[in-house]
Amino acid sequence: MNRLVIKGGRVLDPAAGLDAVCNIYVMAGRIASIKPVKDDTTELLPGAPGLDIIDATGMLVIPGMIDCHTHLREPGYEYKETIATGAAAAASGGFTAVMCMANTKPVNDSESVTRYILKQAASTGVKVMPIGALTFGHKGERLAEMGELKAAGCVAVSDDGVPVACASIMRRGLEYSRQFNLTVISHAEDISLVGAGVMNEGAVSTRLGLPGIPNAAEDVIIARDISLAELSGGRLHLAHVSTAGGVALIRAAKARGVKVTAEATPHHLTLTDEAVAGYNTFAKMNPPLRTKADCEALIAGVADGTIDCIATDHAPQSVIEKDVEFATAANGIIGLETAFSVIYGLVEAGAFSLTTAVAAMTANPAKAFGLASGALRVGSAADIAIIDLEKTWTVEPSELKSKSKNTPWAGKELKARVMKTIADGKVIFQRA
Amino acid sequence: MRLKRKDILTIEELSREEIEMILSTAESLREVSEREIKKVPTLRGRTVINLFYEASTRTRTSFEIAAKRMSADAVNISVSTSSVVKGETIKDTAKNLEAMRPDCIVVRHAAAGVPMMLAANLACSVINAGDGAHEHPSQALLDMLTVRGRLGALEGIKVAIIGDIAHSRVARSNIYGFTRMGANVVVAGPPTMMPPGIEALGCVVAPDVDTAIKGADVVMMLRIQLERQKDAFFPAAREYSRFYGLDEARVRLAKKGVVILHPGPINRGVEISSEVADGPYSLILDQVTNGVAVRMALFYLLLGAVREDAA
């Protein structure tokens, strides 16, 4: 029986309220025990057969992170990313579980697509958790067969990438999903307000002469969907919140007991629309990068728990989509391999605590979607990330595992580096 | 004499000295167009490609005539955007054109930022002939040349720009240009067409057209795209004309001897009445004449003699 010991690291598990220097004992892929080093009298025989020892002295040891918003692009867009390359990117970023969005080709609106994704993911070591479509074909017209999707392995439903324009469909989706205990993830965007917009509407879009997308395009749908969650009793999760108004609406909804959770991305927390200057298509996303005031509101939202999760919205795009004029460039950036480091930058800047940050990428998404991952519990799968908080590194696109290289952090120096990622007790990634 | 830059992409990045240099050069070249033989040999052997992704008669013709009067060889390429969607990327098109060794590519495109993208990827000079709602530098230069020709100086004058500011590259370039030259720029138009943060470009937003025009030395009317009605930017041409159009009564609010400009083509009876467009204060046709001179100056300053920074 394989045994693994992770020795002497600072073990931080927000789910257990644990932050202490501990040894973690893993047996047969599961956590056998976690003992504070000062109380641990276990004698280890180095070199014993079947025993691996990882010295994590000086490292941060956290539950393997969960990304509740990833685009893996397979099936259909394998030239941008495959499940294998996306999973490799996840592992190199310290993620042991990723929830992949349904906007593949074909859309993941049936058991067969879900099963295909799970089959492709099986050998990656990363727990790929498909999100099924809310509506058939992402057309916004009739509900996808959520019961079948859940049975096949979907953990949530969403039309992400395409907003649900019709309020009544959203209402029925929130109602019907209750039967299967599925959370509905909303990509909140009023298409008529977006119009031809390609970036945040404000002084920067005016200067660049680019059509803008006002904050209101997101706020009105967040308000709508909160009302519908209230009406239906369904569980609503708001994807990639980007506006101060959205944060305020969610905070108020939570205060009156609405079953709503929300996520923010590392880029919406740290970058503003100024990044678009020079018509930089790596700063083009949906929702768009907003203003400093919005960043600050999102940070406050993470700090006070209004924003439960930090999710990457990892959106691989090839040069074909990005090396073109700004208006026609595709939205999105990759994020799995930079997420922790970018968020740690905010921790260092005093935006919120390390525990809050880790919770937003482990315990909170697990809670929002009812997942077994995201905690270091005795008996649970040994999904663990080991991070060197002191290590600085420069983002070199060619070194990234993702098949696409569309990152606005290319060439930037970041602090904190994922050194090892362990899933089910096996090292699925380690940095040389 | 030559500009210390490879490209003319925006007015935003031009210094006052550079604008002065372009305007004075244009003034001295204006006379070429008045000769019987309208040609100087200065740019013989140079090749200019006019790469237009947006329909244009006036601007494209103006660049072409300007190149020819300087003895450069000019080639026009009109690309319909629809064929581009299926075909090669604009960068590939430009790279292919560059392989034929032109000295300058003049580009117009409906997407803001395209000239910057080309300039960053091409060794030859790039002139922005209008990119989306971003900038149209040669238009602002010809407008400044026209006003300077009539009023003598730009310092301290009041310039009112009226109409669809949000979608106007002419407005943006002129706000940068006139303010850089020391003029005071006031803009006015329907609130639906007033972009947020336009003040950051250096202008003041007037509450209504009359306030903007009051005491103005220059009134520049922007073309209103009648198709914008269907996106609810304004209710009707009739209403637009009444509240935002320039008629003789409004002209009287301006300073005596006011200069009336319009980048063309004009919608008679909508943003400007025929009486005003054809009236004594209108310099609309002078703008067109000056357009050729300004573009001759740009070609000369980019392609003539050896660039100082290239020595």
CSV table of C-alpha atoms in Angstrom, one decimal, chain A residues 201-210 278-279 320 323-328, chain B residues 12 90-91 109 111-114 116-117 133-134 172 176 195-198 201:
chain,number,residue,atom,x,y,z
A,201,GLU,CA,-17.7,51.9,-21.3
A,202,GLY,CA,-16.0,54.9,-19.8
A,203,ALA,CA,-13.2,57.4,-20.3
A,204,VAL,CA,-10.9,54.8,-21.8
A,205,SER,CA,-13.3,53.5,-24.4
A,206,THR,CA,-14.0,57.2,-25.3
A,207,ARG,CA,-10.3,57.8,-25.7
A,208,LEU,CA,-9.7,54.7,-27.8
A,209,GLY,CA,-12.8,55.2,-29.9
A,210,LEU,CA,-14.1,51.7,-29.1
A,278,GLY,CA,-2.7,50.1,-27.4
A,279,TYR,CA,-5.7,47.8,-28.4
A,320,ILE,CA,-6.2,33.2,-35.0
A,323,ASP,CA,-3.9,38.5,-33.4
A,324,VAL,CA,-6.5,40.6,-35.2
A,325,GLU,CA,-8.1,44.0,-34.9
A,326,PHE,CA,-9.5,44.6,-31.3
A,327,ALA,CA,-13.1,44.8,-32.3
A,328,THR,CA,-13.2,41.3,-33.9
B,12,GLU,CA,-2.9,62.6,-29.7
B,90,ILE,CA,-5.6,42.4,-42.2
B,91,LYS,CA,-2.1,41.7,-40.9
B,109,HIS,CA,-10.6,50.7,-41.3
B,111,ALA,CA,-12.1,49.0,-36.4
B,112,ALA,CA,-10.3,51.4,-34.1
B,113,GLY,CA,-6.6,50.5,-33.6
B,114,VAL,CA,-6.0,48.9,-37.0
B,116,MET,CA,-1.5,51.0,-34.9
B,117,MET,CA,-1.5,47.3,-35.4
B,133,ALA,CA,-14.4,56.2,-33.9
B,134,HIS,CA,-10.8,56.7,-32.8
B,172,ARG,CA,-11.5,63.2,-31.3
B,176,TYR,CA,-6.7,66.9,-29.5
B,195,PRO,CA,-19.4,59.7,-24.8
B,196,PRO,CA,-18.5,59.4,-21.1
B,197,GLY,CA,-15.2,61.1,-20.1
B,198,ILE,CA,-14.8,63.1,-23.3
B,201,LEU,CA,-9.4,64.8,-24.1
